[in-house]
Short mmCIF file of C-alpha atoms and ligand atoms in Angstrom, two decimals:
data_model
loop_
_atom_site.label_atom_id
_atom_site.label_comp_id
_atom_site.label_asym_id
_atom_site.label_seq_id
_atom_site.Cartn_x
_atom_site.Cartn_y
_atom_site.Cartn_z
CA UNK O 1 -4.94 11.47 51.51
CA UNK O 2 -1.61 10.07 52.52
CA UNK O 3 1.32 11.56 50.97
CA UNK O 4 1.99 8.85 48.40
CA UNK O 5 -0.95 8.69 46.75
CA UNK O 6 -0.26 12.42 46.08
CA UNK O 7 0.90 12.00 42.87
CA UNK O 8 1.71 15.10 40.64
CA UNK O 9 -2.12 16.89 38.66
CA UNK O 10 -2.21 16.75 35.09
CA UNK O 11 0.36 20.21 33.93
CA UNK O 12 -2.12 20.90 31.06
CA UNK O 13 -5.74 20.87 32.90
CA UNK O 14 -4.54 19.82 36.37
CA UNK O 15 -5.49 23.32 37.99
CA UNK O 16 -8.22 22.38 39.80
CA UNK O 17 -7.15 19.56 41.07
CA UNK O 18 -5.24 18.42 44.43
CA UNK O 19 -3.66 14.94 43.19
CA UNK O 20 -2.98 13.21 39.87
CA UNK O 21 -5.06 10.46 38.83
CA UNK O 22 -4.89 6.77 40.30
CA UNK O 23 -2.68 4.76 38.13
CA UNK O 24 -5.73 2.49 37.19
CA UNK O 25 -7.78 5.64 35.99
CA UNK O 26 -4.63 6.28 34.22
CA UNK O 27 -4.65 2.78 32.44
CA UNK O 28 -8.18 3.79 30.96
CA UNK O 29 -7.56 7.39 30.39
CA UNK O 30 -4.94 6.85 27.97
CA UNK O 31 -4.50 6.56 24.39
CA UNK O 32 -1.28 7.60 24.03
CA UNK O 33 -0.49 3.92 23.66
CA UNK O 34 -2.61 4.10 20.27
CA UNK O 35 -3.26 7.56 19.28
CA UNK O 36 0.88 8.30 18.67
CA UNK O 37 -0.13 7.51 15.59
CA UNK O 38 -1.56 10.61 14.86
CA UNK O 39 1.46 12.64 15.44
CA UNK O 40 2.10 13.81 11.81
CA UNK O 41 -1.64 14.44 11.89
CA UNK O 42 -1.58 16.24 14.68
CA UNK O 43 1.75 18.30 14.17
CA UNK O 44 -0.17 19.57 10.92
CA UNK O 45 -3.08 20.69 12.34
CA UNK O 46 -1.08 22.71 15.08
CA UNK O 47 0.77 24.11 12.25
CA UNK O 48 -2.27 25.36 10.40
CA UNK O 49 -3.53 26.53 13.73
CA UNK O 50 -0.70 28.25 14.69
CA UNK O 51 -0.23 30.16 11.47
CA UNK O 52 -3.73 31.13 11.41
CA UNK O 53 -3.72 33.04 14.66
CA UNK O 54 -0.73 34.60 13.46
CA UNK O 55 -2.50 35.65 10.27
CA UNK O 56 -5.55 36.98 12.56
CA UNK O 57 -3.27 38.76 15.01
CA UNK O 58 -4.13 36.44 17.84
CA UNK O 59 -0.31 35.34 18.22
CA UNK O 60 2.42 37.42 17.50
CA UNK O 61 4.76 36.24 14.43
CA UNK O 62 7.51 35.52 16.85
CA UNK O 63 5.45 33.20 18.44
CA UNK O 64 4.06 31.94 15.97
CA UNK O 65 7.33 31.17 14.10
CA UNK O 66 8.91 29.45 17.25
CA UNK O 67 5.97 26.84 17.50
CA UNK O 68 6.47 26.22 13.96
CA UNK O 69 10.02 25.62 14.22
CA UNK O 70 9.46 23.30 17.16
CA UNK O 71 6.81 21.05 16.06
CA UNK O 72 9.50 20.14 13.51
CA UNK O 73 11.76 19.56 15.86
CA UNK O 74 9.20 17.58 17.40
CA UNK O 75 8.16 15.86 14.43
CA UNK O 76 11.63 14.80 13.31
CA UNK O 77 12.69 13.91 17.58
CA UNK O 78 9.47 11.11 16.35
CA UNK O 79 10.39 10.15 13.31
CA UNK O 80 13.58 9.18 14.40
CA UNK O 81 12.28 7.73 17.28
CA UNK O 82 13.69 9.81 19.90
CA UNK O 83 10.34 10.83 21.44
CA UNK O 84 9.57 9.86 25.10
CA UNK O 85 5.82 9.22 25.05
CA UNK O 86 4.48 9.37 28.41
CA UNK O 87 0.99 7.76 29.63
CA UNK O 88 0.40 10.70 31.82
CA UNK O 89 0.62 12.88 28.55
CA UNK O 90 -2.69 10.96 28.28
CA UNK O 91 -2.89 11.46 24.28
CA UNK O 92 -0.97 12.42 21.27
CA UNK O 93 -2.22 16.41 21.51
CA UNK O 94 -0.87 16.68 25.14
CA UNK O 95 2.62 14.75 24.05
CA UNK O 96 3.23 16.66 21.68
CA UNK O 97 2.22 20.47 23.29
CA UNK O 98 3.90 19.21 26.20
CA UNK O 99 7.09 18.52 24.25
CA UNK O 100 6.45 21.61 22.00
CA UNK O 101 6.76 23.42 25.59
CA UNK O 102 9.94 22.23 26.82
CA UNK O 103 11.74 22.76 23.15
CA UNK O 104 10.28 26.51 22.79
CA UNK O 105 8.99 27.62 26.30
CA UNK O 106 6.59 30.36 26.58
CA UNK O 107 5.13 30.40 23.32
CA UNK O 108 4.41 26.13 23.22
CA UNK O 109 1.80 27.43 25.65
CA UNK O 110 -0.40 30.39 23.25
CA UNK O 111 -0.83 27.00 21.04
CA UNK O 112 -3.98 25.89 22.80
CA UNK O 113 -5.49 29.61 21.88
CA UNK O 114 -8.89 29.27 20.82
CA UNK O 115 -8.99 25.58 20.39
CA UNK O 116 -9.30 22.15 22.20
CA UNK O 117 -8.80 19.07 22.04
CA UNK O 118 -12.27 17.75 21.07
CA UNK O 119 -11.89 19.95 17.27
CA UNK O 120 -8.15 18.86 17.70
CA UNK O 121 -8.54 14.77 17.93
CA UNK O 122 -11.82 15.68 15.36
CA UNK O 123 -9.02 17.13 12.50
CA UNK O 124 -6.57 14.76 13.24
CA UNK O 125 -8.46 11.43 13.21
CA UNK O 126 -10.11 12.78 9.70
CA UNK O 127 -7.04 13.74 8.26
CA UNK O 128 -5.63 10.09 8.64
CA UNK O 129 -9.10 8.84 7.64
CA UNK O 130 -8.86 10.48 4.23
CA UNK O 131 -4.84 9.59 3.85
CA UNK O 132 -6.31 5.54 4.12
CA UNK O 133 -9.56 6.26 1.61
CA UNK O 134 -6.56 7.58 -0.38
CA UNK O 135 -4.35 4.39 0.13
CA UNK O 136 -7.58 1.98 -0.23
CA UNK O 137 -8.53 3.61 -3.65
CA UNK O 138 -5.20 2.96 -4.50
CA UNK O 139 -4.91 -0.79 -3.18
CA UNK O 140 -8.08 -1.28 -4.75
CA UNK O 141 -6.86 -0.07 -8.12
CA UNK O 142 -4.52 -2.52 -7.75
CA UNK O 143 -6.41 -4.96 -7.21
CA UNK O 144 -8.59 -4.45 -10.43
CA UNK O 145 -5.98 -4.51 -12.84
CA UNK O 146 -4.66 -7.81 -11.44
CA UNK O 147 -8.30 -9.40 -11.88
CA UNK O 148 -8.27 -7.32 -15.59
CA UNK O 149 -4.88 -9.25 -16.63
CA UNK O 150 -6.57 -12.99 -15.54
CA UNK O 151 -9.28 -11.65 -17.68
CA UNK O 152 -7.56 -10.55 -20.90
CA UNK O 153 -5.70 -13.91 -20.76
CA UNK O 154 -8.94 -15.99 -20.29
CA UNK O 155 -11.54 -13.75 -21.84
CA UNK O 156 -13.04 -17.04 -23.46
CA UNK O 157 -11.33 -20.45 -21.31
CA UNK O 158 -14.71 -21.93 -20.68
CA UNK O 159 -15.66 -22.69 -17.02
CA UNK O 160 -18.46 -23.67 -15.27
CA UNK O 161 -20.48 -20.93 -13.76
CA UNK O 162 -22.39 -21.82 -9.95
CA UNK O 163 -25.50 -21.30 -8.13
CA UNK O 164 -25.39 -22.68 -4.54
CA UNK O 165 -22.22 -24.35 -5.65
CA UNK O 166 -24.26 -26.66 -8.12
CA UNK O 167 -23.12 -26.53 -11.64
CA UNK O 168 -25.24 -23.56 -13.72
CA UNK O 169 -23.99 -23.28 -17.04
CA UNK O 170 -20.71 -23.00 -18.57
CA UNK O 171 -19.33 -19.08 -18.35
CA UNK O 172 -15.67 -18.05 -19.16
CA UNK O 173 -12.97 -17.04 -16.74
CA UNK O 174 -12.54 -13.96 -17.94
CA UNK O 175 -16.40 -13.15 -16.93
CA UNK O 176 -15.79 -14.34 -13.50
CA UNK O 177 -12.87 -11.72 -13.14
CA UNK O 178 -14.35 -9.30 -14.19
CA UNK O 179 -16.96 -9.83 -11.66
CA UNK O 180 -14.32 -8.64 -9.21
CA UNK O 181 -13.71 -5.76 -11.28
CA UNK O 182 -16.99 -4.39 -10.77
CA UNK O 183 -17.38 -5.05 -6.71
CA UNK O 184 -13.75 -3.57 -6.55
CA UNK O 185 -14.74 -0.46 -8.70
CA UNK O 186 -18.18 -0.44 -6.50
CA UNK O 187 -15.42 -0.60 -3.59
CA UNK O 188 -13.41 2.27 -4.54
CA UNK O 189 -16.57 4.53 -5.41
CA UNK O 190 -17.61 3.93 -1.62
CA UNK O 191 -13.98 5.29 -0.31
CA UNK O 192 -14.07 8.12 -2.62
CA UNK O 193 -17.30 8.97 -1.69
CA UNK O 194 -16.76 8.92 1.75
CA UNK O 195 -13.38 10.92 1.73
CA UNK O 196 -15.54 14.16 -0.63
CA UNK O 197 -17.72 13.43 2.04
CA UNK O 198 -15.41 14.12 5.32
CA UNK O 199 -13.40 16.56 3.61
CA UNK O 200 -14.92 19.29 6.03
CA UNK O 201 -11.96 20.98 8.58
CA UNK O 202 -13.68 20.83 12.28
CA UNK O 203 -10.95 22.81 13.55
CA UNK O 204 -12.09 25.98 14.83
CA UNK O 205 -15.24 24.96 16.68
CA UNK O 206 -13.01 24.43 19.54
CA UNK O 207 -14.37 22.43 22.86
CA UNK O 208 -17.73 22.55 21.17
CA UNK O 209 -19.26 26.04 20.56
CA UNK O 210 -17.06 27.63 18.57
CA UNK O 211 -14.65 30.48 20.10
CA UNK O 212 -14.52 34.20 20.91
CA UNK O 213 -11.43 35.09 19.06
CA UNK O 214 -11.33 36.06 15.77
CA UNK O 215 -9.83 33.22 14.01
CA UNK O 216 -9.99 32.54 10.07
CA UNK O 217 -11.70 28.98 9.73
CA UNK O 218 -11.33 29.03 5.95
CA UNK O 219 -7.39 29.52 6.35
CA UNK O 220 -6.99 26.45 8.54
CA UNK O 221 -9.62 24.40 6.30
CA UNK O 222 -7.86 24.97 3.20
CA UNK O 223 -4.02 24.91 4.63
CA UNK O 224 -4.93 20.94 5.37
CA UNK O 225 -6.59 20.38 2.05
CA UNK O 226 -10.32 20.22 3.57
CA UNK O 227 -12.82 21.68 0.79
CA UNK O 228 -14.59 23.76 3.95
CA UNK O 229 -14.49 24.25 7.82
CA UNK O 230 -17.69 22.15 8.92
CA UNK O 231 -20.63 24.38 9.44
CA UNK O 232 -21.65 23.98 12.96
CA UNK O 233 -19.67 23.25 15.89
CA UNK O 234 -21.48 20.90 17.91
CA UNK O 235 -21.51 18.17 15.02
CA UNK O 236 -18.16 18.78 14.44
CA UNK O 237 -16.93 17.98 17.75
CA UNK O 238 -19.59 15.31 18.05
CA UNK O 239 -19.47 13.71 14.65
CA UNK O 240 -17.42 10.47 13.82
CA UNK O 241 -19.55 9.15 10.61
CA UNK O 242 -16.55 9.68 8.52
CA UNK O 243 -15.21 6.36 10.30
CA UNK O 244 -18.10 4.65 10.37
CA UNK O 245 -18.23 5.30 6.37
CA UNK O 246 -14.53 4.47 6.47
CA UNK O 247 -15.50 1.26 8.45
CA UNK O 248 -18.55 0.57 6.15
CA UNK O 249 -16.66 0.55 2.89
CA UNK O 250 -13.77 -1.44 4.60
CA UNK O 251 -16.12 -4.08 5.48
CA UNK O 252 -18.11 -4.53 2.00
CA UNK O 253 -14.76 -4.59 0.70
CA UNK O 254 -13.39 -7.13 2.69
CA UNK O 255 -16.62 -9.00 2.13
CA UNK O 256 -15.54 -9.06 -1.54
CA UNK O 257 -11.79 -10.25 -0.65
CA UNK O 258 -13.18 -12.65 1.47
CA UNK O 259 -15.53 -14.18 -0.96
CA UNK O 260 -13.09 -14.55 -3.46
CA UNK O 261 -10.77 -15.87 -1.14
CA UNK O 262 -13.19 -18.85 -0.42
CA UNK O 263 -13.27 -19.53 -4.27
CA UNK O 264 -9.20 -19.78 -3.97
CA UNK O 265 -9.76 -22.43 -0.80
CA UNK O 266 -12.56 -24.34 -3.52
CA UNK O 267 -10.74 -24.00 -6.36
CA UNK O 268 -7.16 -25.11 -5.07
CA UNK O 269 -8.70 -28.03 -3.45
CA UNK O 270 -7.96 -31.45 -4.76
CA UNK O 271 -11.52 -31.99 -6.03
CA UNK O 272 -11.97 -28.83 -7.74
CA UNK O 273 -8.19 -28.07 -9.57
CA UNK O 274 -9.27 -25.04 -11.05
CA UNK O 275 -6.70 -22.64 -10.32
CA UNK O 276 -3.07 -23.26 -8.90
CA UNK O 277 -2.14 -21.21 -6.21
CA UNK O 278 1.87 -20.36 -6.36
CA UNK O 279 4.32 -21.20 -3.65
CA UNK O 280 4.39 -17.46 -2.36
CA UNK O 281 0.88 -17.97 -0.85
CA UNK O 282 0.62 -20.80 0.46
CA UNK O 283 2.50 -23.29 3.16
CA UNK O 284 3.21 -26.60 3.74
CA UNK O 285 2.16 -28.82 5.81
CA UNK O 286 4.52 -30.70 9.03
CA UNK O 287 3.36 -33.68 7.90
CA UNK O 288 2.11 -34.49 5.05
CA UNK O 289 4.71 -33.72 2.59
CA UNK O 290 2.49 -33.15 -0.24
CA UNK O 291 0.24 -30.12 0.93
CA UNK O 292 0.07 -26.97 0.08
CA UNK O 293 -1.87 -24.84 1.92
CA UNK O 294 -4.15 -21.68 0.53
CA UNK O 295 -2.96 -20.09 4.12
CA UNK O 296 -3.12 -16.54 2.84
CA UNK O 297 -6.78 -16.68 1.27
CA UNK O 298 -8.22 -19.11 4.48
CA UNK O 299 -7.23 -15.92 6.54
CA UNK O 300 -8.07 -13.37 4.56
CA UNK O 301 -11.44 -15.13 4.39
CA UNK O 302 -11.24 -14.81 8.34
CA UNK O 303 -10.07 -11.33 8.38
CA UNK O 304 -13.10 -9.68 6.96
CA UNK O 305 -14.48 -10.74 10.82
CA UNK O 306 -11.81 -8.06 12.18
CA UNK O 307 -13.34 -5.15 10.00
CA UNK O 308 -16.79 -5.98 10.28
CA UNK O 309 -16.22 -6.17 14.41
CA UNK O 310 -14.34 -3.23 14.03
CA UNK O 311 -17.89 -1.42 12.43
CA UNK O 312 -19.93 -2.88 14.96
CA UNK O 313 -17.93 -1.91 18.00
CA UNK O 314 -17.81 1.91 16.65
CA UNK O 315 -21.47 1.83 16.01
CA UNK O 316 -22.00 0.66 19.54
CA UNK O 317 -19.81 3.44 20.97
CA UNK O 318 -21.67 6.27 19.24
CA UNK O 319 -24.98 5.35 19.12
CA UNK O 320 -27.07 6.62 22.10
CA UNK O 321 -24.47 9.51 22.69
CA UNK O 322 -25.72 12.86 23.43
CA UNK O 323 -24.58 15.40 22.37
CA UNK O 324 -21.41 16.45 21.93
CA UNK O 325 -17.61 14.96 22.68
CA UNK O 326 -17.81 12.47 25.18
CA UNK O 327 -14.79 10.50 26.23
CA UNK O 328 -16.10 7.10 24.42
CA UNK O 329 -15.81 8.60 21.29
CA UNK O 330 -11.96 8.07 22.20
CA UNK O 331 -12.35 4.08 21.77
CA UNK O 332 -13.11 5.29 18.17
CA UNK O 333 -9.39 4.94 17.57
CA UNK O 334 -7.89 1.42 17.84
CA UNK O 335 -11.04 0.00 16.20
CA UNK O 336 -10.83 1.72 13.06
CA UNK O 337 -6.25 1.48 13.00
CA UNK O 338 -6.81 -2.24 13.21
CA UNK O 339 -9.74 -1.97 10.42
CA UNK O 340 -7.58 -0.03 8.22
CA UNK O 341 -3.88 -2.29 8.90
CA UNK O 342 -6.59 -5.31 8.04
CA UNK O 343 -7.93 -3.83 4.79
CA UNK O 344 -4.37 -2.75 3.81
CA UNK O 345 -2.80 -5.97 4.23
CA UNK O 346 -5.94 -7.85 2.84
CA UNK O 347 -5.78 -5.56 -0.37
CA UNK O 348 -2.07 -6.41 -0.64
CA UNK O 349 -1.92 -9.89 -0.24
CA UNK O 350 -5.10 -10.52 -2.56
CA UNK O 351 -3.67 -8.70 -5.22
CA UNK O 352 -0.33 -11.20 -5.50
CA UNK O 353 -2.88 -13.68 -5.30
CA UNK O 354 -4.28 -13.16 -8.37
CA UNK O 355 -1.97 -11.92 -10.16
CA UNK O 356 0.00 -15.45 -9.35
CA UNK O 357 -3.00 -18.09 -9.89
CA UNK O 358 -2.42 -20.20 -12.60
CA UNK O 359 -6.03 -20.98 -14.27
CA UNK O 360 -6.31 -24.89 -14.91
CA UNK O 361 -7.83 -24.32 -18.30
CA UNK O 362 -8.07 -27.90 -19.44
CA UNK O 363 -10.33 -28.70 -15.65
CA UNK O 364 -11.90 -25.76 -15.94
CA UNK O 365 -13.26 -26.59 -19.26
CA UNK O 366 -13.68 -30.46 -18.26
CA UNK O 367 -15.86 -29.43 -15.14
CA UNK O 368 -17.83 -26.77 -17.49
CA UNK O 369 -19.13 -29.70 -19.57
CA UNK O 370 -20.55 -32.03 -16.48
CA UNK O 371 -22.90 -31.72 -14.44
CA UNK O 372 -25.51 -31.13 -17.37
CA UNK O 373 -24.86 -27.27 -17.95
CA UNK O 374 -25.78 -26.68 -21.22
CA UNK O 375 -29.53 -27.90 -20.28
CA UNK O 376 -30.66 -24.65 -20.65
CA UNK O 377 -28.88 -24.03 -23.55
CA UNK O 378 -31.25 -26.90 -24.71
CA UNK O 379 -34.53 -25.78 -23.67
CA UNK O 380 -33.74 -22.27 -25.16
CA UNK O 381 -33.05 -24.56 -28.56
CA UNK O 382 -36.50 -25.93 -28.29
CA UNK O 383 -38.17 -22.83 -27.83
CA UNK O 384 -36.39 -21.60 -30.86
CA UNK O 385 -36.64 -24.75 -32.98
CA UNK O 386 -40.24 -25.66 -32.01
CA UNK O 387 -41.79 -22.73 -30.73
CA UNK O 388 -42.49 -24.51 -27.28
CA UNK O 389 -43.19 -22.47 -24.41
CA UNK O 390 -40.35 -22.13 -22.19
CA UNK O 391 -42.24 -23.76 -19.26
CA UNK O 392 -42.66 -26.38 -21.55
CA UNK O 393 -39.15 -26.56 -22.90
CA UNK O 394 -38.03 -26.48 -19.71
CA UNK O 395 -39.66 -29.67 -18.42
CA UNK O 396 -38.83 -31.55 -21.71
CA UNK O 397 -35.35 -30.81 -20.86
CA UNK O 398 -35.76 -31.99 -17.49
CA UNK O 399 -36.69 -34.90 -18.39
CA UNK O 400 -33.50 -35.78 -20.74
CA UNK O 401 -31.93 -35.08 -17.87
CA UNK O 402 -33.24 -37.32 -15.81
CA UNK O 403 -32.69 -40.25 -18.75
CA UNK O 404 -29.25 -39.36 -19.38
CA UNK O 405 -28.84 -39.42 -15.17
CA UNK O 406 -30.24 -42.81 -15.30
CA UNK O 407 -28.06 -43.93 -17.99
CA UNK O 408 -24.65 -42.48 -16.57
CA UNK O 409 -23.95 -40.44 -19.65
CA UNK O 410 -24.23 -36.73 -20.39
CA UNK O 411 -26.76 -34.86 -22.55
CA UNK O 412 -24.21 -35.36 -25.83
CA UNK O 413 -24.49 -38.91 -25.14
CA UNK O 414 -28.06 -39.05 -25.83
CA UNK O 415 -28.67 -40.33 -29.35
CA UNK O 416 -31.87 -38.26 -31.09
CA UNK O 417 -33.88 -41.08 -31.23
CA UNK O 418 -34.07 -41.25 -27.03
CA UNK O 419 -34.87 -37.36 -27.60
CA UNK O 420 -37.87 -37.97 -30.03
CA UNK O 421 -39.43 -40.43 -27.03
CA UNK O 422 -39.56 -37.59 -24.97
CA UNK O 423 -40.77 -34.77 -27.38
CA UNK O 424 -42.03 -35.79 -30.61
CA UNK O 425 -41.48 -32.82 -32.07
CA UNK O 426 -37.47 -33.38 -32.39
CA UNK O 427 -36.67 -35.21 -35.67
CA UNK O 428 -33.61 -35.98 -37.67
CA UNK O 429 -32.79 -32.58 -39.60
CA UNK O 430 -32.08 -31.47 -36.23
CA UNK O 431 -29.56 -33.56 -35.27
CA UNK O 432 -26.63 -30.88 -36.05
CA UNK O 433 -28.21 -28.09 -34.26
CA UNK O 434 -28.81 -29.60 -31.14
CA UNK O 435 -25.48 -31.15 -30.39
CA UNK O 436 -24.21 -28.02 -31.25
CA UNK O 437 -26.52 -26.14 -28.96
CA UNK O 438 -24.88 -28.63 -26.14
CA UNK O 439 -21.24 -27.40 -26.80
CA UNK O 440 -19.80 -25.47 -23.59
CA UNK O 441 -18.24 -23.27 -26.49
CA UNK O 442 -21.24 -22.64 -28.29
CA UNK O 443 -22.79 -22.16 -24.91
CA UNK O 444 -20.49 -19.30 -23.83
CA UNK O 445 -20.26 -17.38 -27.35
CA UNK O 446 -24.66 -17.65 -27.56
CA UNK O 447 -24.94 -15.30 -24.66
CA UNK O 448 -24.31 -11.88 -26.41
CA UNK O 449 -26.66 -10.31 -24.25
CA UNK O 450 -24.98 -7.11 -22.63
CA UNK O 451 -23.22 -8.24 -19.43
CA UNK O 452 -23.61 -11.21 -20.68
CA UNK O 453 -20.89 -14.33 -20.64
CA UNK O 454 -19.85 -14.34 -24.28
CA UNK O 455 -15.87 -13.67 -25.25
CA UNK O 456 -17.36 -10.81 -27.13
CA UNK O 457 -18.63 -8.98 -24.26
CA UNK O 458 -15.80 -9.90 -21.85
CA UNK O 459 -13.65 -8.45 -24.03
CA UNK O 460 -15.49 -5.26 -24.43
CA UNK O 461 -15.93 -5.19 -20.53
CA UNK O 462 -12.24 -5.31 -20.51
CA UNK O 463 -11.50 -2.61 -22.68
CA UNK O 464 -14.09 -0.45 -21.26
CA UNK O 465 -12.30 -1.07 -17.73
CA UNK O 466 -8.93 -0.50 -19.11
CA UNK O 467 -9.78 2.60 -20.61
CA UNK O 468 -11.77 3.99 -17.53
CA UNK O 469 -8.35 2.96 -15.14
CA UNK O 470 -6.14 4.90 -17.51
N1 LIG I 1 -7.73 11.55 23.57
C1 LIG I 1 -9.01 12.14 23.32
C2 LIG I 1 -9.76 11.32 22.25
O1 LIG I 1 -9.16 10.55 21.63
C3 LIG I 1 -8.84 13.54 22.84
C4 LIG I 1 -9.97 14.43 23.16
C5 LIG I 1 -10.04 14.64 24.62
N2 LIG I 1 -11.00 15.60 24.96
C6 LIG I 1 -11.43 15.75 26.21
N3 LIG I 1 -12.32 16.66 26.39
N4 LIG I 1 -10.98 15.03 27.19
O2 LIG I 1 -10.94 11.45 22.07
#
């Protein structure tokens, strides 16, 4: 070995070795780069550890009382941005024991007493898990009470309702908001789920079998707000499911955002006019002067791609691992940061959204009466009024659709005369009822049926929703 490539062993587990690492294997080794994040995460958990082998008699007060005071010093040196983070600190726990060292000497190195770093990155990386369930919950909740205030205002505006983007039959807007409302509150059940879930403290079971001194698990569990420590040590060390749930709900979520972000794209659009979108969303075009561009929901219909990827890649990094830690698990990290800056900004940016959309209500209720929508309303009247079968119904309606297709009109323009040539059965005292049955209004305010479309039950979805978000 020549003398330059001698460079200095790692200070914290460099014993054993004659010369540092090569400056590639320092590139990949590490995460410093990303896992600074951590710090306040990380500063906690050294806290709680520290006091807790105080408490057990495995540090003395003193000690334990100079630690404390410097990892505040070395929390606030980061806070205000006075840290020096090194890459051959490798990660956050060695930066900041490292600095916690040179602030407080001697005791900065009892701090690694009966732990490691493998229950050390496993505490931290939870604890900022839980703190974005936390923030997602709340984004979320946001988010629903922006989709409940489009839906008290249009609890009954009449629109058409889709399958396969074909004209269904007519529904109101405040139905299709409230839609949201239930993914989103499916949304937030997943995060809160998922954070009771992780709320177990791994610190404690050390590099991965637990540790001969006596330390007080429950102390350190309950100082960082965990329920319990986690009951075995090789899963806790070994375990990252609480990011893939993280990851999991993330990605149905953004699903959601990203499906109602294509319905801002369709609806904005020229053809459709169903909603404007306001200035603070959208951008103009270098060119044309008269676009305006639904920028924010085309790329929050892209971003979902980021926090699905983000799932995947995870899932590909633990599955197949033995057990326990094993240095992949450290790519755990940037995948799920990016995931959670994505969902953040996507819950953000969605919720302006709709809180600034203007409904059309005049094309909304336009489109709701093409397109034939209210056939069904019309085969349901002829079961009802005639006591056909619905199969039957069904294809007598069909075929007034097809005549009023040929003819260019709509079903209203039918006069009950062309009806009668296609059922007998329909004769003039029905004349009232059946135009009536063809009515988007009438349409809407027929379907009582719990969950169903009717202002009635929008409006008691509303206040059952309001009610439940306090
Ligand atoms: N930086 C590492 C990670 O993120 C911390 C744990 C390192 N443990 C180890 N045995 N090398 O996973």
């Amino acid at each position: 070995m020549s003398a330059d490539d001698k460079t200095q062993a790692n200070a914290m587990w460099g014993g054993r070795f004659q010369s540092g690492p090569d400056a590639i294997m320092q590139a990949i080794n590490a995460s410093i780069s990303f896992d600074r994040r951590l710090y306040k995460q990380d500063i906690a958990g050294s806290r709680a550890h520290a006091a807790m082998l105080a408490a057990q008699g495995i540090l003395t007060h003193s000690d334990a009382e100079a630690i404390r005071e410097g990892l505040l010093t070395v929390l606030s040196e980061i806070e205000a941005g006075d840290f020096l983070f090194r890459a051959e600190q490798e990660d956050i726990h060695m930066a900041v024991e490292s600095r916690l060292t040179e602030i407080v000497g001697e005791p900065g190195k009892r701090l690694h007493t009966a732990r490691s770093r493998n229950d050390q990155v496993a505490v931290d990386f939870r604890l900022w898990v839980r703190e974005q369930c936390d923030a997602a919950v709340e984004g979320i909740t946001a988010m629903m009470r922006a989709f409940l205030a489009q839906a008290e205002a249009g609890a009954d505006w009449v629109m058409p309702g889709f399958t396969h983007l074909q004209t269904a039959q007519p529904v109101t807007w405040g139905h299709h908001m409230m839609a949201y409302v239930e993914m989103l509150a499916r949304d937030r059940s997943r995060f809160t789920d998922a954070r009771a879930r992780m709320n177990e403290c791994p610190l404690g079971a050390a590099a991965l079998a637990g540790t001969s001194f006596p330390i007080d698990r429950q102390m350190t569990a309950e100082a960082l707000g965990f329920d319990r420590p986690t009951a075995n040590s090789l899963d806790s060390v070994a375990d990252r499911d609480f990011a893939l749930e993280f990851l999991s709900a993330a990605g149905i979520c953004a699903m959601h955002l990203s499906r109602f972000a294509e319905e801002l794209v369709i609806w904005s659009s020229a053809q459709f006019r169903f909603v404007q979108l306001s200035d603070r969303w959208t951008t103009g075009s270098s060119i044309m002067p008269q676009k305006k561009n639904p920028d924010a929901a085309e790329l929050l219909r892209a971003k979902l791609g980021r926090i699905l990827g983000a799932a995947v890649a995870l899932f590909t990094v633990m599955k197949g691992l033995p057990l326990t830690y094993s240095k992949d698990m450290q790519e755990d990290k940037e995948q799920v940061f990016d995931a959670a800056d994505t969902l953040m900004l996507g819950l953000a940016a969605m919720t302006g959204m709709v809180s600034d959309m203007k409904a059309q209500v005049e094309n909304l209720r336009t489109a709701a009466a093409s397109g034939f929508s209210t056939a069904t309303d019309l085969a349901d009247w002829l079961v009802r009024e005639l006591g056909l079968p619905f199969r039957e119904a069904h294809h007598v309606t069909g075929t007034l659709v097809a005549m009023a297709e040929t003819k260019g009109c709509d079903l209203t323009d039918l006069t009950l005369d062309e009806m009668r040539s296609v059922h007998g059965g329909i004769h003039n005292s029905m004349n009232e009822g059946v135009f009536q049955v063809l009515g988007v209004d009438n349409s809407v305010m027929s379907r009582q049926s719990y969950g169903g479309t009717s202002p009635d039950q929008v409006r008691s979805q509303i206040a059952r929703w309001k009610a439940l978000l306090g």
